[in-house]
XYZ file of C-alpha atoms in Angstrom:
739
model
C -45.330 -13.395 -50.137
C -46.791 -14.056 -46.824
C -45.220 -16.699 -44.432
C -47.428 -19.559 -43.679
C -45.403 -21.024 -40.856
C -44.510 -18.318 -38.796
C -43.130 -20.237 -35.584
C -40.959 -17.904 -33.807
C -40.847 -18.112 -30.039
C -42.614 -14.831 -29.607
C -45.360 -15.589 -31.867
C -48.413 -14.814 -29.759
C -51.520 -13.072 -29.768
C -50.202 -9.744 -29.259
C -47.221 -10.048 -32.050
C -47.415 -6.761 -33.761
C -44.322 -7.206 -36.038
C -46.527 -6.636 -39.173
C -49.876 -7.145 -40.871
C -50.491 -9.814 -43.691
C -49.748 -8.791 -47.226
C -53.083 -7.388 -48.815
C -54.875 -9.744 -51.425
C -53.500 -9.793 -54.649
C -56.682 -10.403 -56.772
C -57.282 -8.803 -60.122
C -60.242 -6.389 -58.972
C -57.906 -5.373 -56.040
C -55.109 -4.484 -58.216
C -57.516 -2.559 -60.719
C -59.168 -0.698 -57.754
C -55.386 0.496 -56.729
C -54.689 1.692 -60.413
C -54.875 5.572 -61.090
C -57.703 6.894 -63.315
C -55.257 7.806 -66.000
C -54.107 4.030 -66.275
C -57.461 2.896 -66.285
C -58.539 5.193 -68.911
C -55.374 4.245 -71.048
C -56.629 0.575 -71.026
C -60.078 1.550 -71.749
C -59.247 3.378 -74.889
C -56.963 0.274 -75.954
C -60.059 -1.641 -75.602
C -61.879 0.391 -77.945
C -63.959 2.259 -74.892
C -63.589 6.109 -74.646
C -64.313 6.796 -70.911
C -63.724 10.513 -71.576
C -62.361 12.380 -68.321
C -64.398 10.441 -65.689
C -62.487 9.443 -62.502
C -64.995 7.100 -61.056
C -66.494 3.472 -62.004
C -63.481 2.814 -64.447
C -62.239 -0.255 -62.461
C -65.717 -1.744 -62.623
C -66.130 -1.201 -65.987
C -62.828 -2.487 -67.248
C -63.328 -5.717 -64.952
C -66.788 -5.999 -66.332
C -65.524 -5.644 -69.878
C -62.877 -8.365 -69.438
C -65.094 -10.690 -67.810
C -67.419 -10.770 -70.882
C -67.123 -14.416 -72.604
C -64.660 -14.475 -75.220
C -63.018 -10.968 -74.620
C -59.738 -12.288 -73.209
C -59.379 -15.295 -75.252
C -59.621 -12.704 -78.432
C -57.112 -10.330 -76.978
C -54.688 -13.204 -76.336
C -55.095 -14.406 -80.043
C -53.739 -11.173 -81.176
C -50.816 -11.175 -79.091
C -47.524 -12.435 -80.290
C -45.772 -15.688 -79.311
C -43.392 -13.992 -77.076
C -46.405 -12.274 -75.217
C -48.252 -15.293 -75.024
C -45.153 -16.846 -73.299
C -44.957 -14.519 -70.596
C -48.818 -15.046 -69.942
C -48.130 -18.812 -69.904
C -46.013 -18.415 -66.840
C -49.068 -17.457 -64.830
C -51.007 -20.710 -66.227
C -47.804 -22.772 -65.728
C -47.648 -21.940 -61.777
C -51.709 -21.595 -61.462
C -50.522 -18.431 -59.469
C -52.344 -15.148 -60.369
C -49.954 -12.734 -58.709
C -46.168 -12.876 -59.528
C -43.408 -10.785 -57.714
C -42.229 -8.455 -60.492
C -38.598 -9.100 -60.015
C -38.885 -12.860 -59.828
C -40.905 -12.439 -63.101
C -38.451 -10.722 -64.755
C -35.380 -12.736 -63.764
C -37.728 -15.759 -65.082
C -37.981 -13.881 -68.464
C -34.436 -13.116 -68.529
C -33.306 -16.698 -67.969
C -35.734 -17.831 -70.740
C -33.976 -15.251 -73.000
C -36.984 -13.060 -73.369
C -36.969 -9.256 -73.146
C -39.356 -8.254 -70.348
C -40.563 -5.187 -71.868
C -41.482 -6.978 -75.046
C -43.430 -9.451 -73.251
C -45.192 -7.320 -70.865
C -45.844 -3.891 -72.651
C -48.823 -5.104 -74.616
C -50.489 -7.208 -72.041
C -50.290 -4.451 -69.519
C -51.593 -1.936 -72.211
C -54.698 -4.136 -72.470
C -55.222 -4.830 -68.735
C -54.491 -8.378 -69.100
C -51.641 -7.736 -66.494
C -51.906 -5.023 -63.713
C -49.122 -3.919 -61.483
C -49.871 -4.050 -57.620
C -49.158 -1.439 -56.368
C -49.009 0.980 -59.279
C -46.139 3.199 -60.239
C -46.118 6.389 -58.481
C -45.791 8.179 -61.942
C -48.430 6.973 -64.368
C -46.121 7.646 -67.397
C -43.160 5.992 -65.636
C -42.043 2.874 -67.343
C -41.230 -0.289 -65.331
C -38.461 -1.349 -67.334
C -35.952 -3.025 -66.289
C -37.797 -5.000 -63.677
C -34.941 -4.778 -61.131
C -35.204 -4.462 -57.199
C -34.433 -0.713 -57.200
C -37.441 -0.028 -59.577
C -40.143 -2.588 -58.688
C -38.972 -4.016 -55.547
C -42.025 -5.127 -53.587
C -44.477 -4.733 -56.673
C -46.524 -7.866 -58.009
C -47.998 -8.369 -61.406
C -51.331 -9.501 -61.248
C -52.855 -11.647 -64.407
C -56.712 -11.627 -65.260
C -58.029 -14.814 -64.010
C -59.044 -16.092 -67.582
C -55.244 -15.977 -68.414
C -54.561 -18.749 -66.116
C -57.209 -20.754 -67.964
C -56.142 -19.916 -71.427
C -52.548 -19.362 -71.656
C -49.966 -22.077 -72.114
C -46.281 -22.204 -71.802
C -43.958 -23.332 -74.908
C -40.431 -24.557 -74.877
C -37.922 -21.796 -74.784
C -36.234 -21.373 -78.250
C -32.426 -20.894 -78.568
C -29.304 -23.107 -77.745
C -29.744 -24.768 -74.061
C -27.408 -25.621 -71.506
C -24.609 -28.016 -72.564
C -25.474 -31.583 -72.336
C -23.417 -34.962 -71.320
C -21.610 -36.539 -74.183
C -22.816 -39.912 -72.457
C -25.726 -40.859 -70.040
C -25.346 -40.501 -66.392
C -24.931 -43.405 -64.021
C -26.622 -44.691 -61.007
C -29.828 -42.905 -61.894
C -32.276 -42.183 -59.271
C -36.096 -41.224 -59.604
C -38.511 -40.860 -57.014
C -42.072 -42.171 -57.007
C -43.464 -38.813 -56.481
C -45.546 -39.856 -53.642
C -43.639 -38.016 -50.961
C -45.290 -34.819 -50.949
C -48.975 -36.702 -51.296
C -48.021 -38.639 -48.240
C -46.680 -35.871 -46.052
C -49.814 -33.767 -47.121
C -52.059 -36.746 -45.967
C -50.487 -36.735 -42.340
C -50.953 -32.964 -42.083
C -54.613 -33.337 -43.285
C -55.120 -35.918 -40.345
C -53.702 -33.635 -37.945
C -55.590 -30.512 -38.841
C -58.647 -32.834 -38.853
C -58.051 -34.180 -35.336
C -57.651 -30.679 -34.114
C -57.529 -27.434 -36.123
C -54.612 -25.171 -36.203
C -54.667 -21.519 -34.946
C -53.082 -18.912 -37.002
C -51.734 -15.577 -35.799
C -52.314 -12.126 -37.239
C -49.356 -12.577 -39.429
C -50.771 -15.750 -41.168
C -48.355 -18.042 -39.118
C -49.064 -20.638 -36.574
C -48.844 -20.357 -32.743
C -45.993 -21.910 -31.080
C -48.011 -24.874 -29.424
C -49.416 -25.718 -32.978
C -46.141 -25.527 -34.794
C -44.576 -27.695 -32.116
C -47.315 -30.341 -32.540
C -46.517 -30.621 -36.296
C -42.795 -31.011 -35.620
C -43.219 -33.677 -33.120
C -45.454 -35.582 -35.277
C -43.526 -38.790 -36.646
C -45.488 -39.191 -39.694
C -45.144 -35.323 -40.727
C -41.897 -34.515 -39.513
C -39.821 -37.652 -39.690
C -36.850 -38.006 -41.886
C -37.271 -38.299 -45.668
C -36.177 -41.836 -46.779
C -35.622 -41.007 -50.398
C -33.991 -37.639 -50.559
C -30.851 -36.169 -52.137
C -31.066 -32.728 -50.545
C -33.187 -32.826 -47.740
C -35.248 -29.236 -47.291
C -34.213 -27.482 -43.962
C -37.651 -27.218 -42.808
C -39.548 -29.459 -44.706
C -42.794 -29.115 -42.296
C -43.213 -25.681 -43.653
C -42.833 -26.841 -47.257
C -45.861 -29.260 -46.672
C -47.799 -26.765 -44.683
C -47.465 -24.279 -47.558
C -48.318 -26.631 -50.127
C -51.452 -28.039 -48.350
C -53.003 -24.490 -47.803
C -52.286 -23.483 -51.478
C -53.990 -26.657 -53.016
C -56.817 -26.481 -50.359
C -56.163 -29.410 -48.571
C -56.040 -27.113 -45.356
C -58.380 -24.161 -45.506
C -58.593 -20.877 -43.450
C -61.715 -20.888 -41.762
C -64.025 -17.758 -42.572
C -64.126 -15.055 -39.828
C -62.000 -17.366 -37.554
C -58.127 -17.692 -36.695
C -58.373 -21.399 -37.489
C -56.935 -23.624 -40.170
C -59.183 -26.528 -40.640
C -58.959 -29.795 -42.681
C -60.760 -29.773 -46.052
C -63.831 -32.288 -46.414
C -62.736 -35.645 -47.219
C -64.496 -35.538 -50.500
C -61.127 -33.603 -51.632
C -59.337 -36.973 -52.079
C -62.037 -38.498 -54.332
C -62.385 -35.275 -56.400
C -58.643 -34.287 -56.965
C -56.662 -37.239 -55.535
C -55.639 -38.311 -59.124
C -54.276 -34.576 -59.820
C -53.141 -33.910 -56.544
C -49.099 -34.434 -57.548
C -49.597 -32.081 -60.615
C -51.386 -29.526 -58.392
C -48.600 -29.675 -55.897
C -45.700 -29.209 -58.485
C -47.575 -26.246 -59.877
C -47.998 -24.422 -56.742
C -44.222 -25.215 -55.870
C -43.101 -23.656 -59.187
C -45.183 -20.657 -58.293
C -43.101 -20.242 -55.001
C -45.809 -20.702 -52.376
C -43.123 -21.901 -49.935
C -40.869 -18.991 -50.355
C -41.141 -16.117 -47.643
C -40.199 -12.743 -48.903
C -39.949 -10.861 -45.567
C -40.259 -7.573 -47.352
C -38.121 -8.679 -50.370
C -38.753 -10.131 -53.703
C -37.540 -13.679 -54.056
C -35.856 -12.866 -57.428
C -33.770 -15.705 -58.936
C -34.576 -17.994 -55.871
C -38.048 -18.350 -57.560
C -37.157 -18.031 -61.183
C -34.855 -20.894 -61.186
C -37.560 -23.350 -60.645
C -39.480 -22.698 -63.962
C -36.318 -21.638 -65.802
C -34.482 -24.792 -65.178
C -37.250 -27.011 -65.801
C -38.037 -25.469 -69.084
C -34.680 -25.315 -70.636
C -34.469 -29.208 -69.702
C -37.620 -29.479 -71.403
C -36.290 -27.965 -74.499
C -33.350 -30.458 -74.809
C -33.420 -33.390 -76.811
C -35.125 -36.814 -75.480
C -32.635 -38.636 -73.023
C -30.292 -35.682 -72.792
C -28.604 -35.280 -69.344
C -27.085 -31.922 -68.021
C -24.428 -31.487 -65.315
C -25.437 -29.573 -62.440
C -22.481 -27.286 -61.888
C -22.565 -26.729 -65.678
C -26.285 -25.760 -65.776
C -25.354 -23.246 -62.962
C -22.404 -21.799 -64.743
C -24.661 -21.711 -68.072
C -27.460 -19.696 -66.164
C -25.258 -17.361 -64.301
C -24.613 -15.736 -67.741
C -28.319 -15.116 -68.044
C -29.910 -14.398 -64.594
C -28.681 -12.410 -61.145
C -27.385 -14.696 -58.769
C -29.759 -15.862 -56.336
C -29.616 -15.079 -52.561
C -28.604 -17.706 -49.996
C -31.121 -18.087 -47.341
C -29.938 -16.236 -44.166
C -29.466 -18.689 -41.287
C -32.466 -18.816 -38.806
C -31.963 -20.199 -35.285
C -34.607 -23.144 -35.773
C -33.245 -24.122 -39.064
C -29.712 -24.013 -38.003
C -30.577 -26.352 -34.943
C -32.174 -28.720 -37.206
C -29.162 -28.847 -39.310
C -26.680 -28.992 -36.306
C -24.505 -25.979 -37.364
C -24.054 -22.518 -35.992
C -26.031 -19.668 -37.143
C -22.978 -17.606 -38.272
C -21.487 -20.299 -40.625
C -21.579 -19.203 -44.093
C -22.695 -21.987 -46.481
C -19.639 -22.748 -48.834
C -19.879 -22.892 -52.886
C -21.122 -20.554 -55.516
C -24.805 -19.178 -54.747
C -26.119 -20.282 -57.905
C -25.048 -23.598 -57.568
C -25.966 -23.989 -54.079
C -29.671 -22.726 -54.776
C -29.829 -25.165 -57.812
C -28.535 -27.983 -56.000
C -31.334 -27.317 -53.132
C -33.956 -26.887 -55.737
C -33.487 -29.702 -58.057
C -31.948 -32.342 -55.719
C -34.731 -31.145 -53.091
C -38.312 -30.587 -53.805
C -37.962 -31.051 -57.530
C -36.653 -34.652 -57.193
C -39.148 -35.293 -54.263
C -42.090 -34.430 -56.613
C -40.664 -36.485 -59.705
C -40.021 -33.796 -61.808
C -36.499 -34.719 -62.458
C -34.236 -37.918 -62.320
C -30.571 -37.429 -60.898
C -27.627 -39.307 -61.876
C -23.691 -39.135 -61.492
C -21.712 -37.783 -64.466
C -17.855 -38.399 -64.877
C -15.202 -39.666 -62.532
C -15.920 -36.863 -60.357
C -19.510 -38.192 -59.789
C -20.847 -34.769 -60.415
C -25.000 -34.680 -60.209
C -26.386 -34.627 -63.492
C -30.098 -34.060 -64.173
C -33.023 -34.970 -66.701
C -36.388 -33.980 -66.779
C -39.132 -36.840 -66.229
C -42.294 -37.615 -68.346
C -44.119 -36.039 -65.264
C -42.082 -32.949 -65.160
C -42.852 -32.566 -68.903
C -46.534 -33.090 -68.243
C -46.444 -30.628 -65.118
C -45.055 -28.070 -67.703
C -47.924 -28.885 -69.880
C -45.492 -30.031 -72.771
C -46.287 -33.669 -72.659
C -48.786 -36.224 -71.878
C -49.675 -37.707 -68.559
C -47.064 -40.000 -67.519
C -47.807 -43.554 -67.653
C -49.166 -45.239 -64.545
C -46.883 -47.763 -62.835
C -47.693 -51.379 -62.814
C -50.708 -51.944 -60.746
C -50.163 -53.863 -57.485
C -53.431 -55.102 -55.869
C -52.234 -56.702 -52.766
C -50.036 -54.191 -50.952
C -51.173 -54.118 -47.258
C -50.423 -56.094 -44.435
C -52.969 -55.664 -41.758
C -51.729 -57.141 -38.178
C -53.814 -58.313 -35.412
C -52.450 -55.524 -33.283
C -54.198 -53.054 -35.585
C -51.135 -51.905 -37.636
C -51.060 -51.993 -40.986
C -47.799 -52.024 -43.504
C -48.236 -50.582 -46.841
C -45.724 -50.898 -49.806
C -45.285 -47.775 -51.838
C -45.363 -49.595 -55.159
C -49.009 -50.586 -54.611
C -50.037 -46.909 -53.758
C -51.203 -43.964 -55.957
C -52.649 -40.416 -54.799
C -55.889 -41.645 -54.804
C -55.539 -44.851 -52.433
C -53.612 -42.741 -50.118
C -56.530 -40.426 -49.900
C -58.781 -43.501 -49.305
C -56.449 -44.876 -46.451
C -56.198 -41.438 -44.847
C -59.932 -41.324 -44.479
C -59.987 -44.425 -41.914
C -56.642 -45.172 -40.697
C -53.901 -42.952 -39.023
C -50.323 -42.432 -40.638
C -47.927 -43.384 -38.029
C -44.545 -43.526 -40.090
C -43.553 -42.651 -43.556
C -40.573 -44.359 -45.208
C -39.748 -47.155 -47.770
C -42.421 -49.071 -45.793
C -45.284 -47.016 -44.573
C -47.258 -47.865 -41.352
C -50.580 -46.911 -40.363
C -52.889 -47.483 -37.244
C -56.290 -48.532 -36.759
C -58.546 -47.046 -33.819
C -61.775 -45.795 -32.932
C -60.907 -42.281 -34.003
C -59.816 -43.142 -37.219
C -62.633 -45.301 -38.233
C -65.010 -42.780 -36.690
C -63.453 -40.199 -39.257
C -63.868 -42.745 -42.030
C -67.569 -43.264 -41.305
C -68.254 -39.420 -40.958
C -66.473 -39.018 -44.432
C -69.279 -41.492 -46.090
C -67.536 -44.873 -45.835
C -69.537 -47.691 -44.485
C -68.090 -50.347 -42.419
C -68.702 -52.949 -45.056
C -66.756 -50.591 -47.561
C -63.710 -50.408 -45.048
C -63.585 -54.231 -44.556
C -63.998 -55.100 -48.001
C -61.257 -52.734 -49.023
C -58.816 -54.006 -46.464
C -59.425 -57.355 -47.599
C -59.036 -56.735 -51.318
C -55.797 -55.056 -50.936
C -54.284 -57.176 -48.178
C -51.753 -59.872 -48.659
C -53.400 -62.152 -45.998
C -56.875 -62.336 -44.999
C -58.393 -59.772 -42.686
C -57.837 -60.791 -38.913
C -61.104 -61.584 -37.163
C -60.177 -59.433 -33.997
C -59.536 -56.375 -36.511
C -62.881 -57.048 -38.255
C -64.663 -57.374 -35.112
C -62.933 -54.001 -33.830
C -64.105 -52.329 -36.743
C -67.667 -53.136 -36.269
C -67.673 -52.627 -32.576
C -66.179 -49.171 -33.281
C -68.610 -48.460 -35.685
C -71.463 -49.393 -33.480
C -70.793 -47.046 -30.638
C -71.070 -44.550 -33.610
C -74.280 -45.962 -34.509
C -75.703 -45.055 -31.087
C -75.295 -41.600 -31.635
C -77.709 -39.862 -34.069
C -77.245 -36.444 -35.449
C -79.960 -34.135 -36.280
C -79.188 -31.032 -38.278
C -82.578 -29.665 -36.881
C -85.527 -31.157 -35.163
C -88.347 -30.149 -32.975
C -88.588 -31.357 -29.233
C -92.134 -31.569 -27.676
C -92.488 -31.952 -23.672
C -95.608 -33.218 -22.411
C -96.820 -32.968 -18.615
C -96.593 -36.336 -17.934
C -95.475 -40.043 -19.462
C -99.043 -40.869 -19.964
C -99.820 -37.722 -22.327
C -96.894 -38.761 -24.369
C -98.262 -42.326 -24.885
C -101.461 -40.809 -25.769
C -99.889 -38.544 -28.226
C -98.080 -41.486 -29.795
C -100.987 -43.479 -30.360
C -103.131 -40.719 -31.983
C -100.263 -39.590 -34.075
C -101.310 -39.574 -37.687
C -98.967 -41.918 -40.183
C -97.717 -40.233 -43.159
C -94.477 -39.924 -45.268
C -92.667 -37.975 -42.688
C -90.434 -39.695 -40.249
C -92.170 -40.687 -37.178
C -91.744 -39.209 -33.745
C -88.741 -40.498 -31.558
C -89.186 -40.782 -27.812
C -85.931 -39.261 -26.280
C -87.241 -39.160 -22.704
C -90.139 -40.112 -20.846
C -91.818 -37.023 -21.354
C -90.188 -35.805 -24.524
C -90.628 -36.507 -28.116
C -88.284 -35.702 -31.060
C -89.746 -34.860 -34.408
C -87.430 -34.199 -37.440
C -90.219 -32.485 -39.930
C -92.164 -29.865 -37.924
C -94.834 -29.924 -40.522
C -95.882 -33.405 -39.436
C -96.666 -32.171 -35.913
C -100.502 -32.377 -35.188
C -100.673 -28.947 -33.559
C -104.405 -29.053 -33.447
C -104.336 -31.897 -31.180
C -102.164 -30.153 -28.499
C -102.652 -27.341 -25.934
C -99.156 -25.456 -26.508
C -98.060 -23.929 -23.216
C -94.952 -22.398 -24.981
C -92.429 -22.769 -27.424
C -88.545 -22.386 -27.209
C -85.834 -21.476 -29.821
C -82.656 -23.312 -28.551
C -80.554 -20.947 -30.448
C -81.213 -18.132 -28.124
C -79.913 -17.712 -24.540
C -81.708 -19.020 -21.661
C -84.400 -16.893 -20.133
C -85.559 -16.362 -16.450
C -88.264 -18.718 -16.056
C -88.264 -19.929 -12.422
C -90.418 -18.246 -9.751
C -89.100 -18.084 -6.063
C -92.102 -18.937 -3.427
C -92.459 -16.813 -0.430
C -90.866 -19.127 1.769
C -87.815 -19.066 -0.432
C -87.249 -22.785 -0.775
C -90.292 -23.374 -3.259
C -89.597 -23.114 -6.898
C -91.884 -23.273 -9.900
C -90.836 -23.282 -13.515
C -92.924 -21.364 -16.113
C -93.325 -23.833 -19.012
C -94.151 -20.810 -21.315
C -90.750 -19.448 -20.874
C -88.778 -22.635 -20.017
C -86.916 -24.762 -21.905
C -85.939 -28.551 -21.660
C -82.724 -28.176 -19.493
C -84.403 -26.544 -16.757
C -86.033 -29.548 -15.009
C -82.389 -31.264 -15.340
C -81.031 -28.086 -13.686
C -83.611 -27.998 -10.873
C -83.066 -31.764 -10.126
C -79.352 -31.034 -9.373
C -80.296 -29.186 -5.962
C -84.130 -29.457 -5.277
C -86.687 -32.306 -5.195
C -89.802 -32.334 -7.323
C -93.017 -31.986 -5.499
C -95.822 -34.338 -6.635
C -98.539 -32.552 -8.549
C -102.067 -32.201 -7.158
C -104.526 -34.055 -9.601
C -106.947 -31.093 -9.196
C -104.368 -28.603 -10.579
C -104.478 -27.335 -14.118
C -101.322 -25.527 -14.357
C -98.495 -27.247 -15.968
C -95.939 -25.725 -13.896
C -93.658 -28.278 -12.361
C -92.594 -27.454 -8.663
C -89.723 -28.198 -6.810
C -88.507 -27.678 -3.173
C -84.843 -27.086 -1.864
C -84.044 -29.055 1.493
C -80.809 -29.845 3.221
C -80.885 -33.473 1.687
C -81.167 -32.229 -1.763
C -78.316 -29.620 -1.240
C -76.178 -32.320 0.198
C -76.682 -34.147 -2.938
C -75.673 -31.078 -4.964
C -72.805 -30.533 -2.796
C -71.393 -34.202 -3.238
C -71.919 -33.955 -7.245
C -69.789 -30.789 -7.099
C -71.973 -27.879 -7.154
C -70.337 -24.749 -5.493
C -72.100 -21.772 -3.674
C -70.915 -19.466 -6.572
C -72.446 -21.759 -9.226
C -75.704 -22.042 -7.389
C -75.720 -18.286 -6.889
C -75.069 -17.579 -10.791
C -78.041 -20.128 -11.526
C -80.481 -18.048 -9.405
C -79.157 -14.867 -11.090
C -79.950 -16.329 -14.525
C -82.946 -18.680 -14.108
C -84.831 -16.450 -11.172
C -83.489 -12.929 -12.209
C -82.905 -12.233 -8.481
C -80.366 -13.208 -5.908
C -80.252 -16.464 -3.952
C -82.707 -16.344 -1.150
C -81.070 -16.075 2.425
C -82.924 -19.208 3.452
C -81.002 -21.065 0.774
C -77.660 -19.653 1.551
C -78.123 -20.456 5.039
C -79.102 -24.055 4.334
C -75.894 -24.302 2.065
C -73.865 -23.377 4.930
C -75.503 -26.109 6.886
C -74.636 -29.050 4.402
C -71.166 -27.534 4.165
C -71.267 -26.242 0.470
C -67.974 -25.145 -1.188
C -67.734 -21.420 -0.879
C -70.066 -21.399 1.982
C -69.043 -20.151 5.447
C -69.548 -22.670 8.228
C -73.028 -22.459 10.075
C -72.896 -20.888 13.295
C -74.779 -22.028 16.618
C -77.826 -20.250 17.201
C -78.164 -18.730 20.626
C -81.206 -18.363 22.967
C -81.873 -16.992 26.244
C -84.349 -15.162 28.274
C -83.657 -11.618 28.471
C -84.895 -9.120 30.793
C -86.239 -5.687 29.229
C -86.622 -2.531 30.930
C -89.109 0.087 29.376
C -89.601 3.814 30.293
C -92.362 6.281 29.738
C -89.869 8.874 28.279
C -86.614 8.244 26.297
C -84.688 10.821 28.189
C -85.152 8.498 31.280
C -83.576 5.544 29.468
C -80.922 7.921 28.344
C -79.915 8.531 31.547
C -79.806 5.049 32.751
C -77.589 4.093 30.009
C -75.181 6.931 30.977
C -74.909 6.776 34.686
C -72.247 4.983 36.032
C -73.822 2.766 38.369
C -76.354 1.640 35.900
C -74.523 1.747 32.530
C -72.581 -1.877 33.227
C -75.936 -3.482 33.627
C -77.619 -2.756 30.198
C -76.944 -4.563 27.122
C -78.420 -3.746 23.498
C -80.952 -0.812 23.244
C -84.192 -1.956 21.673
C -85.738 1.383 20.775
C -86.068 4.882 22.214
C -87.674 3.653 25.512
C -86.601 -0.035 25.863
C -83.277 -1.814 26.358
C -82.094 -5.027 27.607
C -80.592 -5.956 30.847
C -77.369 -8.066 30.696
C -78.343 -10.337 33.453
C -81.800 -12.009 33.551
C -81.659 -11.214 37.543
C -83.435 -7.897 37.991
C -81.776 -7.768 41.773
C -78.846 -5.842 40.969
C -80.498 -3.243 39.126
C -83.207 -2.775 41.697
C -80.431 -2.063 44.127
C -78.664 0.374 42.036
C -81.954 2.169 41.340
C -82.841 2.338 45.155
C -79.642 4.016 45.897
C -80.789 6.709 43.351
C -84.521 6.704 44.726
C -85.770 5.050 41.852
C -88.176 2.161 42.182
C -88.167 -0.742 39.905
C -91.675 -2.251 38.766
C -91.686 -5.850 37.870
C -94.384 -6.849 35.655
């Protein structure tokens, strides 16, 4: 079973401590079975596959998927065999760890071989991975033989099978009723999951390759006061209840693993309306299946088996019977292996305030049974707890909700309905009393108010983000205000009603179009002409979104015959190079056939538009770069690197040198400061032959007088005065001719 709440300090992108467990679907288990096993199952179903080795898994799956086949096979099974299949339906989990399944059957007084042999022969249950030896029996289901194996049931089993009360003498009961009885309202899990759903809806969580959470996301959950705050009505607090809520939320679909992504996102708000009433039963069923247990390579065994075993035996007792917790533990110790006490983890021990090497006292069966029944089972409303005898030993009794979750009784009667249970404060805080809540109302509140504290009294906050979430989920402003008014003890404060309308008004100014077509005209006058001549019809009319741009929802309503199209653009594709640079380096012209509606906004950041000549027929819009336009761009934060990248993407060529030079003049970020331009009157010496100039540049009397050489027969004299050169040449007998 995969740990959905990995929060170790070294949980990061490169964490390679292991891969997640493979999926345990029925068809996956069939694909892993050997041809010998598949042929044996097909023969039991009346089909002779011969000696084929291919296509057997698909043939078997198709056979069992046929309408009525699984139901017919289950009708022919014995009550004991159907009781084993009912465990899958009870927990709504298709894959059970084999050791835990065997311990559950032992605890119920059933022989695992008698329960599983026939359903496995018919393919109703498939082991994954299969036994190494096809003829090797799996019994007994102990860790040495089937450790790490899972038993996977056909999906129809979860819909068809049901669990019955165990037969035989149950645990010893008390002679008198327990005292100081406590029973939870069963809403704690729903409230915590609602707070978790809001956190994931605000910002999705990110999971590692092992399926856990990254440290920053886990820390965000641990620091949320509504999700991670102390539980008010609890007898044995879970060591890490945030992990419990996270596991349950993912198992019931309140949080969803986003496909082809590493994110965990909140389910649509419609899940509260669709499953709100049944949410407590869904949560309890997943908890019975052990979704919160982490095996880390080992089978949970009795730690998981104790959950259904204990509740089923409590259901078999007479109505009103109480069982001492220590007596129940001693009775179960004779039927099952002792459970394994959880090893201390650093984070859990820091929460509990004891050292990691301290061993928990007491018998393992009693300790695990105490944490199971007085912890989640009590919080979920499955058992009520009292005190027995002078020693005030805890005693437990199954509730109506617990019997209903086991499929052994009708739905529990609803609590008395309290219509007014909200106090809406002028400071936008809401106080809600638990007595008036139910799962459906919790879901409605979670859609437009933010849970801030969970306890005997619950507090929520109204803000713009919460109202926006409620409107996005399909609620209206009137529905939110009417609902708060109907359930409020006092009238809704005027300031709160006005703020809700104001927040909704901000959202109304934003309109979302799933798809639309944008039409850009060459001038505002052409747009007005098009609007005037637009044919009326059933489609929504065009919407002006700029002085030259129209938005059309239905592309089929566009009168293309009246327009001269210069080009079309699909904005799902990356931007194209659509700007041409003029020979002067500062002129820019956007090609409408390849451009898009963003190009003009991009150009206006660092260039100025050039008025279009009335005689020009082209639709190209021209811009020019100037020191003033570049100065404006620099003040708005545009850098030289960003401008260079724009030229590369939009022109397909590097930035022109003249633009780079102008950028240095205006002090662009990333540009070197502009240097002064030097000017002078150089004296140039020209000779008839190159070797003459070579001699002048090499002779010690004339060499210091020359600067840069301009070519084979020309060079610059360092001083503009030719007198020094004339004297040096005269000593050599050479005449200097001045032109």
